[in-house]
PDB file of C-alpha atoms in Angstrom:
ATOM      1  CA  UNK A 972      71.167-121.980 118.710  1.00  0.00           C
ATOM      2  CA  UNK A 973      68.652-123.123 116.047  1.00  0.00           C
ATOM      3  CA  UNK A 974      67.079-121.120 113.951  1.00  0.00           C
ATOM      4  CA  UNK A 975      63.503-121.313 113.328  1.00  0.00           C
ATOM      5  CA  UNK A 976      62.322-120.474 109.472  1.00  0.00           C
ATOM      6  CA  UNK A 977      59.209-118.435 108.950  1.00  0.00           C
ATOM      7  CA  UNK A 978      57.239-119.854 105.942  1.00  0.00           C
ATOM      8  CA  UNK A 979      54.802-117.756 104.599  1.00  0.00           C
ATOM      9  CA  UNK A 980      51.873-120.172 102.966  1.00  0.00           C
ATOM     10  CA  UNK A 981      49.612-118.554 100.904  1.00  0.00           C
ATOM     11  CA  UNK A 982      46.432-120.030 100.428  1.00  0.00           C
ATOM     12  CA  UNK A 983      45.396-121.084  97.394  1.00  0.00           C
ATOM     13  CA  UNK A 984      41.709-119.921  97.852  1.00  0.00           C
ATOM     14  CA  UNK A 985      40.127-116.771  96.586  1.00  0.00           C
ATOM     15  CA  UNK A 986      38.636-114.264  99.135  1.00  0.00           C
ATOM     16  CA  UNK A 987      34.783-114.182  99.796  1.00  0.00           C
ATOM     17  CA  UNK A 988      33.288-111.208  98.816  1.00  0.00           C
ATOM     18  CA  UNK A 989      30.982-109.375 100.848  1.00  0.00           C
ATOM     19  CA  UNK A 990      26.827-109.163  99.811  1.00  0.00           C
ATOM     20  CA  UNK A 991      26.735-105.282 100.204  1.00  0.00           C
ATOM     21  CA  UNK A 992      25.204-104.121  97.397  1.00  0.00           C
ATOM     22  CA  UNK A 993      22.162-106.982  97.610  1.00  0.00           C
ATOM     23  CA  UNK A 994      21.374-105.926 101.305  1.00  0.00           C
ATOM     24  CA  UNK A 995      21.406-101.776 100.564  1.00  0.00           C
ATOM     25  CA  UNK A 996      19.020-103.663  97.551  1.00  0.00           C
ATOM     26  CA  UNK A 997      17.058-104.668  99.699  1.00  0.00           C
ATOM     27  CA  UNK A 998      16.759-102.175 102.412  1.00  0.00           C
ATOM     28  CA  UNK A 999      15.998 -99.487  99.708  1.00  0.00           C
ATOM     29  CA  UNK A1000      12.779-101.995  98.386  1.00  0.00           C
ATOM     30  CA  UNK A1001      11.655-102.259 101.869  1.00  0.00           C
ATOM     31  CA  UNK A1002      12.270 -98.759 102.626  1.00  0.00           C
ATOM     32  CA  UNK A1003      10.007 -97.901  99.377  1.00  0.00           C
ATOM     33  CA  UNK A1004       7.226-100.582 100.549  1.00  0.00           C
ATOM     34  CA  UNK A1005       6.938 -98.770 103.637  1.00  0.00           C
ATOM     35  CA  UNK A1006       6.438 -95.635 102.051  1.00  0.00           C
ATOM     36  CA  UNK A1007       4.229 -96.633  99.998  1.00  0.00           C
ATOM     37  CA  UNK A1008       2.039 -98.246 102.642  1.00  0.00           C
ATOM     38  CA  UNK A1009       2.288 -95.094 104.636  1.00  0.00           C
ATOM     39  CA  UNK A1010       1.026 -92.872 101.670  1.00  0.00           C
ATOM     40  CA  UNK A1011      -1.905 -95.674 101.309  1.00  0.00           C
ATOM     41  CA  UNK A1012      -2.770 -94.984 105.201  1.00  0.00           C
ATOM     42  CA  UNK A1013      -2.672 -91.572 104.823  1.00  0.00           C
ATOM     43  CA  UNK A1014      -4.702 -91.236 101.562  1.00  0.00           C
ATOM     44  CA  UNK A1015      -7.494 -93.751 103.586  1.00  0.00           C
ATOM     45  CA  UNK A1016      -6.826 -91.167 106.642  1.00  0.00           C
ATOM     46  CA  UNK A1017      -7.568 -88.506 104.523  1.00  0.00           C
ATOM     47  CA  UNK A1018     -10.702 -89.845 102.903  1.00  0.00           C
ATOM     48  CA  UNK A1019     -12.073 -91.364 106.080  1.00  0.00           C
ATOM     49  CA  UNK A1020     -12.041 -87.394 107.311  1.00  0.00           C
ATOM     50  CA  UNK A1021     -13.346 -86.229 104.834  1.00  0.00           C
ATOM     51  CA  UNK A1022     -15.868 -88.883 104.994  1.00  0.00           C
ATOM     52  CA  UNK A1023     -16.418 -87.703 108.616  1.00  0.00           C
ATOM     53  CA  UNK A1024     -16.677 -84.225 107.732  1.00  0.00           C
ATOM     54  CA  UNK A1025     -19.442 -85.152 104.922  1.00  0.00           C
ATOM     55  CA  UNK A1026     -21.149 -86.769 107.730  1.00  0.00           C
ATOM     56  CA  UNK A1027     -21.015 -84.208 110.318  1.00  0.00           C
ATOM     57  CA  UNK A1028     -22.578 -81.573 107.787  1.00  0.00           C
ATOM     58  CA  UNK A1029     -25.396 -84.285 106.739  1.00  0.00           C
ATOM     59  CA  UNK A1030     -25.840 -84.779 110.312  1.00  0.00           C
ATOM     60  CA  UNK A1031     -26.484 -80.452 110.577  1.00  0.00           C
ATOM     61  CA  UNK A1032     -28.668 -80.671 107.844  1.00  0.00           C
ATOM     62  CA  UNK A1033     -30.723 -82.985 109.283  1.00  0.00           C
ATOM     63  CA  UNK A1034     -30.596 -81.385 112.518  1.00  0.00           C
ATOM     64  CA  UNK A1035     -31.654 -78.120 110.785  1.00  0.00           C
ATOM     65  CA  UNK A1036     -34.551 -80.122 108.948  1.00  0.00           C
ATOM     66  CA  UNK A1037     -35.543 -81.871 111.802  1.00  0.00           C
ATOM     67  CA  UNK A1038     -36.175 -78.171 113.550  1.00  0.00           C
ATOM     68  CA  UNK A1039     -38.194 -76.803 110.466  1.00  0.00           C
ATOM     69  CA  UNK A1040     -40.190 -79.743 110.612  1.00  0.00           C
ATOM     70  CA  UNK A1041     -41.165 -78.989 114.080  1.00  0.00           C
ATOM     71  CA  UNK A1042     -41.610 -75.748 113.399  1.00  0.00           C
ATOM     72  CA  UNK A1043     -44.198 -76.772 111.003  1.00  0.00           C
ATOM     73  CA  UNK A1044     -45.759 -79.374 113.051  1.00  0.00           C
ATOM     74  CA  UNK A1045     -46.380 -76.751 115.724  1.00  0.00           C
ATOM     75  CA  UNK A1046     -48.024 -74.592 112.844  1.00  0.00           C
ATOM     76  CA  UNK A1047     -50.104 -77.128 111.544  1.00  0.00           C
ATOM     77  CA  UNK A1048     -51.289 -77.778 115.248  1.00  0.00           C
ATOM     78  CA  UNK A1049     -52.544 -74.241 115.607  1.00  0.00           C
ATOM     79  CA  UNK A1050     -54.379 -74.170 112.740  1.00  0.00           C
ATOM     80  CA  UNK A1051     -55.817 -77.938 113.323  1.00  0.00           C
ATOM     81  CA  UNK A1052     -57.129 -76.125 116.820  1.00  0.00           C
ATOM     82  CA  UNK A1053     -57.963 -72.623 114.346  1.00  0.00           C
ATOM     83  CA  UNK A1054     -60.008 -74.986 112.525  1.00  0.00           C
ATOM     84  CA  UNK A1055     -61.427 -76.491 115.147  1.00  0.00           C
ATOM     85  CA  UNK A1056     -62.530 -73.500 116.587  1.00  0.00           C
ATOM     86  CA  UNK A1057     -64.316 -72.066 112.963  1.00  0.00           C
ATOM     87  CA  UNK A1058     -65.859 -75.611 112.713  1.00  0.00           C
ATOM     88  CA  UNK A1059     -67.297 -75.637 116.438  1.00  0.00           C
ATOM     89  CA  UNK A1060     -68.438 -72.077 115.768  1.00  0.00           C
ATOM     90  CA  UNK A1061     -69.842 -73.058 112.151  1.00  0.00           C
ATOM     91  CA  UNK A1062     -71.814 -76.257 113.833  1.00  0.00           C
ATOM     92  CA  UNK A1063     -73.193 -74.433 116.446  1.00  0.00           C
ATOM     93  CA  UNK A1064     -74.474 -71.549 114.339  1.00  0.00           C
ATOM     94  CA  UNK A1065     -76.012 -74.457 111.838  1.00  0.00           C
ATOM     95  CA  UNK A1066     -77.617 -76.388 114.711  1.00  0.00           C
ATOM     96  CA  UNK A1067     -79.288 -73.093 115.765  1.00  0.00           C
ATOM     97  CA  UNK A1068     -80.820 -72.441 112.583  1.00  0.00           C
ATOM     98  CA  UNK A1069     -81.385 -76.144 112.077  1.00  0.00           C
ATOM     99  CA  UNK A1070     -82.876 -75.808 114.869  1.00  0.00           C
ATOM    100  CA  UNK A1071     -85.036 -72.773 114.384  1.00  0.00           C
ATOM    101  CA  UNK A1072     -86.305 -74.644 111.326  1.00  0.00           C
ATOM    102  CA  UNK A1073     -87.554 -77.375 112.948  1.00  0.00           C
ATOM    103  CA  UNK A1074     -89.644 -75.148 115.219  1.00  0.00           C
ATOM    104  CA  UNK A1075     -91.069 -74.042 111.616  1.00  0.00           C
ATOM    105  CA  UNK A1076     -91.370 -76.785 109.541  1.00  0.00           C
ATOM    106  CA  UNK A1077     -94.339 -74.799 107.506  1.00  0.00           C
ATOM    107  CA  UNK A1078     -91.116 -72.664 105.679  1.00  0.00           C
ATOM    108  CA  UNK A1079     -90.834 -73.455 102.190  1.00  0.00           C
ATOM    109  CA  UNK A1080     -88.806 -71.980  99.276  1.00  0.00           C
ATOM    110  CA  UNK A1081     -89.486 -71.454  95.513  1.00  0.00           C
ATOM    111  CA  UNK A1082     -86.461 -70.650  93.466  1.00  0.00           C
ATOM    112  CA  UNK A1083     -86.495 -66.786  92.237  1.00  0.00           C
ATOM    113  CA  UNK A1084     -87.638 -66.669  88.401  1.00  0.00           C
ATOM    114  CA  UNK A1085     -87.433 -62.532  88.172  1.00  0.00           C
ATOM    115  CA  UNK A1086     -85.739 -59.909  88.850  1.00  0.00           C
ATOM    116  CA  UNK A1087     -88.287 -58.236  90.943  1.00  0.00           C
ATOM    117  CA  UNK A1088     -88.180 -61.501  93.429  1.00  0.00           C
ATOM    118  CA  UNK A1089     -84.284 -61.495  93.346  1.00  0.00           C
ATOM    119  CA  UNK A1090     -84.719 -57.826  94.523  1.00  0.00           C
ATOM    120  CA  UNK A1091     -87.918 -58.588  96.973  1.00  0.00           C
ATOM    121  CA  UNK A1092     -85.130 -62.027  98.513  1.00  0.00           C
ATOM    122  CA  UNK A1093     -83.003 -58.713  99.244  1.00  0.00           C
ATOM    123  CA  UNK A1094     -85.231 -57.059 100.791  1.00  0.00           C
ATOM    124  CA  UNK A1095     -86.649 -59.688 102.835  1.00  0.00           C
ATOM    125  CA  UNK A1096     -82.942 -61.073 104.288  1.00  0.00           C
ATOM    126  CA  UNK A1097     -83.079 -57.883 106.276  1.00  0.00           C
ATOM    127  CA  UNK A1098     -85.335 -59.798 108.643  1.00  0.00           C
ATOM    128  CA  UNK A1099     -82.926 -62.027 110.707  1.00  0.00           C
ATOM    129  CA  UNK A1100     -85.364 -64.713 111.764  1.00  0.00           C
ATOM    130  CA  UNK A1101     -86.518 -64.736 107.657  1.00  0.00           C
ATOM    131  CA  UNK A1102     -82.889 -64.898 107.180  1.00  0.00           C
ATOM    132  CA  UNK A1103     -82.186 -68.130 109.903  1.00  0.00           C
ATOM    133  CA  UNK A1104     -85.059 -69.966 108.178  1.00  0.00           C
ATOM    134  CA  UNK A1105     -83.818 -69.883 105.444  1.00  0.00           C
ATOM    135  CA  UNK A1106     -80.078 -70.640 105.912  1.00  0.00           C
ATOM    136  CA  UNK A1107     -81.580 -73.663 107.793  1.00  0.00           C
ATOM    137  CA  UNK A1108     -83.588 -74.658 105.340  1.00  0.00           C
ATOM    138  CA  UNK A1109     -80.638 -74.329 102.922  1.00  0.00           C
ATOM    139  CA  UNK A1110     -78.526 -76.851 105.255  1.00  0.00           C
ATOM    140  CA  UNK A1111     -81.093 -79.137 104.733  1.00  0.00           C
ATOM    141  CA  UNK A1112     -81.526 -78.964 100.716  1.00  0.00           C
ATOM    142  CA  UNK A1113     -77.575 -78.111  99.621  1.00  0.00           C
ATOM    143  CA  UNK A1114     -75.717 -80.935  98.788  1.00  0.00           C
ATOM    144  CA  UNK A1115     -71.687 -81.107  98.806  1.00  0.00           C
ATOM    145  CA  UNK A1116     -68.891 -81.591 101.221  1.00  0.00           C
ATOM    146  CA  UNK A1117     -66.174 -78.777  99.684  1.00  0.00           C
ATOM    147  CA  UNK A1118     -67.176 -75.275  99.139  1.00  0.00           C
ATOM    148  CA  UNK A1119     -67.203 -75.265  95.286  1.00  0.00           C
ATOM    149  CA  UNK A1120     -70.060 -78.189  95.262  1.00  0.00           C
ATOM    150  CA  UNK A1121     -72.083 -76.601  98.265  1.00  0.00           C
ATOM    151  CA  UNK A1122     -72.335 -73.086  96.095  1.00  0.00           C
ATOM    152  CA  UNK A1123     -73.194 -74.521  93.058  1.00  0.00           C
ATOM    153  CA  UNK A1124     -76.160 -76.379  94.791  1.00  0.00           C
ATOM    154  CA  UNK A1125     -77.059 -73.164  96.802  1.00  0.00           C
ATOM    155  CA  UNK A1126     -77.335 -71.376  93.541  1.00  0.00           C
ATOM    156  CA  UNK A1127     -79.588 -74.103  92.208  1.00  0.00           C
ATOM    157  CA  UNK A1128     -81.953 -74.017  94.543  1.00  0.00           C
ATOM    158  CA  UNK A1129     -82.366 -70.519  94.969  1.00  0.00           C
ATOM    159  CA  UNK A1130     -82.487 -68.860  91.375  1.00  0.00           C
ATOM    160  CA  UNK A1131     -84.114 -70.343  88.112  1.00  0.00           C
ATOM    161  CA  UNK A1132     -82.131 -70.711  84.730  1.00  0.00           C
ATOM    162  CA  UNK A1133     -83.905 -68.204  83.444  1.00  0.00           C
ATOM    163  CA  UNK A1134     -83.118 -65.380  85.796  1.00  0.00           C
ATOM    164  CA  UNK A1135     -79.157 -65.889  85.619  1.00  0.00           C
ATOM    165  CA  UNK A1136     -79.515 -65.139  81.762  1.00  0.00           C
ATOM    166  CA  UNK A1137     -80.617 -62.052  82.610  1.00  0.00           C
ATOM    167  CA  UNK A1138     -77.736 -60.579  85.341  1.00  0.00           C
ATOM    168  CA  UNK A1139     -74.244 -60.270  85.805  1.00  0.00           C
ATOM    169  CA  UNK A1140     -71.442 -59.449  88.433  1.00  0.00           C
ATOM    170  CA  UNK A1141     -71.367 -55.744  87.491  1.00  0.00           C
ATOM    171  CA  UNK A1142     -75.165 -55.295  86.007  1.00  0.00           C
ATOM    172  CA  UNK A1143     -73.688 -54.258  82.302  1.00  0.00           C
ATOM    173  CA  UNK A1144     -73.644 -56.773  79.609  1.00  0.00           C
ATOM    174  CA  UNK A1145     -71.398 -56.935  77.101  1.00  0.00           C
ATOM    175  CA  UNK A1146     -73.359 -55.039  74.524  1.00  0.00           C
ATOM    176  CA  UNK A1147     -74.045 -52.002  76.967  1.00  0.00           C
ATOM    177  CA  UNK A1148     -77.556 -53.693  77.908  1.00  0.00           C
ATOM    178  CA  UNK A1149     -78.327 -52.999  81.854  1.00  0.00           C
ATOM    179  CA  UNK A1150     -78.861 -56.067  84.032  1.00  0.00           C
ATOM    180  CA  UNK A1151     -79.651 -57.115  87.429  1.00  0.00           C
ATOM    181  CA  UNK A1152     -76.144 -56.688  89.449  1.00  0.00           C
ATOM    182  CA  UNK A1153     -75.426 -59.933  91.839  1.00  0.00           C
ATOM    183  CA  UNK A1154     -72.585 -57.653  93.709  1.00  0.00           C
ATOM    184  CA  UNK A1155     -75.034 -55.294  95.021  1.00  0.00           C
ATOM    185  CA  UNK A1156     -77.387 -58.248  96.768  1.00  0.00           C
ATOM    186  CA  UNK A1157     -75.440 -58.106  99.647  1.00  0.00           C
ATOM    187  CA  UNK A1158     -77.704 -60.004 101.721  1.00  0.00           C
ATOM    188  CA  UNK A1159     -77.771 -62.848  99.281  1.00  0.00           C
ATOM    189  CA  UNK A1160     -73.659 -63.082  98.561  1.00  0.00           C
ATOM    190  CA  UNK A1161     -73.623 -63.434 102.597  1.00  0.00           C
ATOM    191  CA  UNK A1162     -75.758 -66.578 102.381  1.00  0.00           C
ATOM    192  CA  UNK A1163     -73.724 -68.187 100.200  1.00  0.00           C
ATOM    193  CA  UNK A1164     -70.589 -67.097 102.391  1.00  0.00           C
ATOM    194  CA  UNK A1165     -72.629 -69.324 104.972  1.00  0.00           C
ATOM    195  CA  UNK A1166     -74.011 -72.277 103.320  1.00  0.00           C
ATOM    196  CA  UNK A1167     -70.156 -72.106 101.189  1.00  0.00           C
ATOM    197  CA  UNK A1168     -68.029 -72.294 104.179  1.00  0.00           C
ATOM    198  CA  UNK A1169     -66.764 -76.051 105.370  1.00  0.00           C
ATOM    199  CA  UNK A1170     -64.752 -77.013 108.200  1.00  0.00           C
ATOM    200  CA  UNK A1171     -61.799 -77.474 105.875  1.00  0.00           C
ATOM    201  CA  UNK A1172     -62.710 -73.676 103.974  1.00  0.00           C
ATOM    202  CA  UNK A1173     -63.956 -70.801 104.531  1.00  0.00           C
ATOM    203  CA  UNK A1174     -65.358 -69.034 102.372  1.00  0.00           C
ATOM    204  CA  UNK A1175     -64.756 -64.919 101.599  1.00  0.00           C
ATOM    205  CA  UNK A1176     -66.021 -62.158  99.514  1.00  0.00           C
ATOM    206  CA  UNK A1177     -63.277 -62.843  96.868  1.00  0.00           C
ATOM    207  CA  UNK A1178     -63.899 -66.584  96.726  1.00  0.00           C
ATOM    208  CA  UNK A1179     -68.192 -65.586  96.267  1.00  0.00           C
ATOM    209  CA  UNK A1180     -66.903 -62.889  93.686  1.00  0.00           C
ATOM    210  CA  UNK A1181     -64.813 -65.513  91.406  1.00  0.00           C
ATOM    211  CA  UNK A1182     -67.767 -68.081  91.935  1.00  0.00           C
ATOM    212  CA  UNK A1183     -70.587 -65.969  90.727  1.00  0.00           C
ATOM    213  CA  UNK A1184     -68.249 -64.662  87.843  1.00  0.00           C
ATOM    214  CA  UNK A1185     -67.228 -68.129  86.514  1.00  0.00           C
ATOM    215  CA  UNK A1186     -71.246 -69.060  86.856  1.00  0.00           C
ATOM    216  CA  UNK A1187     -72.861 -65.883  84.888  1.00  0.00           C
ATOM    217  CA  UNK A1188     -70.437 -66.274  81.905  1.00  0.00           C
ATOM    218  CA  UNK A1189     -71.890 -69.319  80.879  1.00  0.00           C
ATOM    219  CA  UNK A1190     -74.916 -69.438  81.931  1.00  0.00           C
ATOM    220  CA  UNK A1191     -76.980 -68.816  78.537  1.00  0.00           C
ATOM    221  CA  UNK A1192     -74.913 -71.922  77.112  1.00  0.00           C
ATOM    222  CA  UNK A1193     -76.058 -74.095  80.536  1.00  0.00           C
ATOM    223  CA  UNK A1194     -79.444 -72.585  80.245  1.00  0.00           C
ATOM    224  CA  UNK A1195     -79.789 -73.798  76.305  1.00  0.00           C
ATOM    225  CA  UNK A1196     -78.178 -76.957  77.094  1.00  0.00           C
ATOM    226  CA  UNK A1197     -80.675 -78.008  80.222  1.00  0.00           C
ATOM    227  CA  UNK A1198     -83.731 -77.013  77.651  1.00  0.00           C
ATOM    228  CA  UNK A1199     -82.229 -79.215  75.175  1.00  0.00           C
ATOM    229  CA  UNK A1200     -81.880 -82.010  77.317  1.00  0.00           C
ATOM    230  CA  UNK A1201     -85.575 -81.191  78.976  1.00  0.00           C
ATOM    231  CA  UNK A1202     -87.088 -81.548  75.615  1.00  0.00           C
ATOM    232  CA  UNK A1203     -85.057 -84.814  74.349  1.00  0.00           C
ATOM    233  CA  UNK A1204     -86.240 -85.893  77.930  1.00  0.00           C
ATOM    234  CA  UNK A1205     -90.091 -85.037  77.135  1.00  0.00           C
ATOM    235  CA  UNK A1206     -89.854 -86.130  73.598  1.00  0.00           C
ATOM    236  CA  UNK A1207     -88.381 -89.498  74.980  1.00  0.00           C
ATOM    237  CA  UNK A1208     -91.044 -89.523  77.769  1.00  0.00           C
ATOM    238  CA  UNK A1209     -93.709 -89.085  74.742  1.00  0.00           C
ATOM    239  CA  UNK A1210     -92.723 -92.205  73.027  1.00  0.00           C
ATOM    240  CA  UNK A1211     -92.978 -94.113  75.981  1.00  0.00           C
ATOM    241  CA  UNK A1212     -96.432 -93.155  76.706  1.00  0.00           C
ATOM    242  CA  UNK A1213     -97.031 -93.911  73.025  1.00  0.00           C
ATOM    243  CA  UNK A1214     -95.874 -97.025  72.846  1.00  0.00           C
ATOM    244  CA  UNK A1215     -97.586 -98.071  76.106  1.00  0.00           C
ATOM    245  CA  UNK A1216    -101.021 -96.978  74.881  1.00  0.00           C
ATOM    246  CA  UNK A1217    -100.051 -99.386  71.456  1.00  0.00           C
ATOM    247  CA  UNK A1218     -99.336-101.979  73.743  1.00  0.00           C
ATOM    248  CA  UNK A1219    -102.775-101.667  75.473  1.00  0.00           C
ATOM    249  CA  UNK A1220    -104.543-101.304  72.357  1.00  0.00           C
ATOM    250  CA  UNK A1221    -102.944-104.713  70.802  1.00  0.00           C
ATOM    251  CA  UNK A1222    -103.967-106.342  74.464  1.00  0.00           C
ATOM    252  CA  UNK A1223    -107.748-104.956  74.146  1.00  0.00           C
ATOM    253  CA  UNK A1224    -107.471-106.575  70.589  1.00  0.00           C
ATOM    254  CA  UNK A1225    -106.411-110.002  71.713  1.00  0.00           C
ATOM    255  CA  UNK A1226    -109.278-110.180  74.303  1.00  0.00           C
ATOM    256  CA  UNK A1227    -111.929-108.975  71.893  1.00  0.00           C
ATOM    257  CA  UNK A1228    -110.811-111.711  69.447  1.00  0.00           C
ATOM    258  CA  UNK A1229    -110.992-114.127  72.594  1.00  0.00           C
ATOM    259  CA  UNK A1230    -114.182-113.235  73.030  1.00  0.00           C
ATOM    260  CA  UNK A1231    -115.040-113.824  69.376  1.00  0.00           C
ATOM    261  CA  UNK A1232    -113.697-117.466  69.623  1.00  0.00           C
ATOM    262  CA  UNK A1233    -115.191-118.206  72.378  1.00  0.00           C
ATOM    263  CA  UNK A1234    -118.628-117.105  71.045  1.00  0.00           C
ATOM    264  CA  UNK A1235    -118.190-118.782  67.779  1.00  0.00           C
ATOM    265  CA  UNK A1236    -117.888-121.774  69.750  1.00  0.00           C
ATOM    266  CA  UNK A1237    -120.771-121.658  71.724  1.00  0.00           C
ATOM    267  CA  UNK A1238    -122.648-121.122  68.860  1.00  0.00           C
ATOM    268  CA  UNK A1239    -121.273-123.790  67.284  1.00  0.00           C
ATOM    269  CA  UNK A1240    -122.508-126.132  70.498  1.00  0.00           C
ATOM    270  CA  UNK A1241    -125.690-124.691  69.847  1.00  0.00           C
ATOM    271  CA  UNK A1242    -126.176-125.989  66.818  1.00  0.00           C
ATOM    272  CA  UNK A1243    -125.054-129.618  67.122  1.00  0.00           C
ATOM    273  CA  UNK A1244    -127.196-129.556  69.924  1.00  0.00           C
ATOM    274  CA  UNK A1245    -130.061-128.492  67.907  1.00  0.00           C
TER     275      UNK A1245
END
């Protein structure tokens, strides 16, 4: 029998080692990308709802504004139609006593210059067709579209300069003196209630109370102002009239030394001819 010899041949290479380490490397960077890109998504998630949330309770607020607003449009609207209502009264109350006026064109008014015709304009408002004539005839002479303007021209038309020197809201002056008292001419504070009062306004016993208070205050200052200006307007008048009579004087000269030329010359003819 023949034997057969094992022979053990080693090889002469060295053994491959395995990449372990570089793949777990690897894994572990990808694993840490990942988490990373989560967090980002989440952090965006989180933002975009809170975004959302921001949105919602602009959205509300809106909503909420959006309800005030017509809340106050359907406010407005009733006191457009309010309005309307005091302005359709207020025109046909006018157009009456416009009206009544034009049946009586004769009426005329002269402003009140004393006391005793501020208290006899009292007295006489009792009357209620005295009363429409007048407020008609008022419509027609007060200028003004707001309240302020149409007062003010009501007050000019009706009493002098010289009589608001002498009263005041209350009748007492500041040095104890007594003087006329606007607040008890009832009949004349409701005129200006009347002729005050605009489709846009009206007008009430407090606004007529401030009014005349603000006018009697200073109204020896207006009253020496609009003589000041009267007279600088007369004395500037004056000159004018002056100066036009010097003008016609220097024209009647001119003609009368025309004349004198003239005659010279004829005479002059005269004489040759002779």
């Amino acid at each position: 029998n023949e034997q057969v010899s094992t022979i053990q041949i080693e090889s002469s290479a060295a053994p491959l080692p395995c990449p372990v380490r570089s793949v777990q490397d690897s894994d572990q960077s990808m694993l840490i990308a990942i988490k990373s890109l989560v967090e980002s998504l989440v952090g965006k998630n989180d933002t975009i709802a809170k975004r959302n949330d921001q949105i919602e309770q602009q959205n509300a607020q809106i909503f909420q504004q959006n309800c005030m607003i017509e809340l106050e449009n359907a406010a407005l609207v009733k006191k457009i139609d309010a309005m309307d209502s005091i302005f359709c009264s207020i025109n046909s109350q006018q157009f009456s006593a416009a009206k009544d006026y034009v049946a009586t064109p004769s009426f005329t008014f002269e402003p009140v210059k004393t006391i005793k015709q501020l208290i006899e304009l009292e007295r006489k408002l009792n009357d209620e067709s005295y009363r429409s004539e007048l407020v008609a005839w008022l419509i027609f002479n007060v200028v003004g579209k707001n309240s302020q303007k149409r007062m003010s021209s009501c007050l000019d038309v009706l009493f002098s300069r010289e009589l608001l020197i002498n009263c005041t809201w209350t009748g007492m002056n500041r040095d104890k003196t007594k003087k006329a008292a606007l607040r008890e001419q009832r009949n004349i504070l409701s005129l200006f209630k009347a002729i005050g009062t605009t489709p846009q306004q009206k007008v009430d016993d407090r606004r007529v109370t401030k009014f005349f208070i603000q006018k009697l205050k200073g109204a020896k200052e207006r009253f020496l102002v609009y003589k000041k200006i009267e007279k600088n307007h007369q004395k500037h008048k004056d000159g004018i009239t002056i100066i036009a009579a010097d003008s016609s004087n220097i024209v009647e000269q001119n003609d009368t030394e025309s004349v004198d030329d003239s005659e010279s010359e004829v005479t002059f003819e005269v004489e040759i001819l002779q």
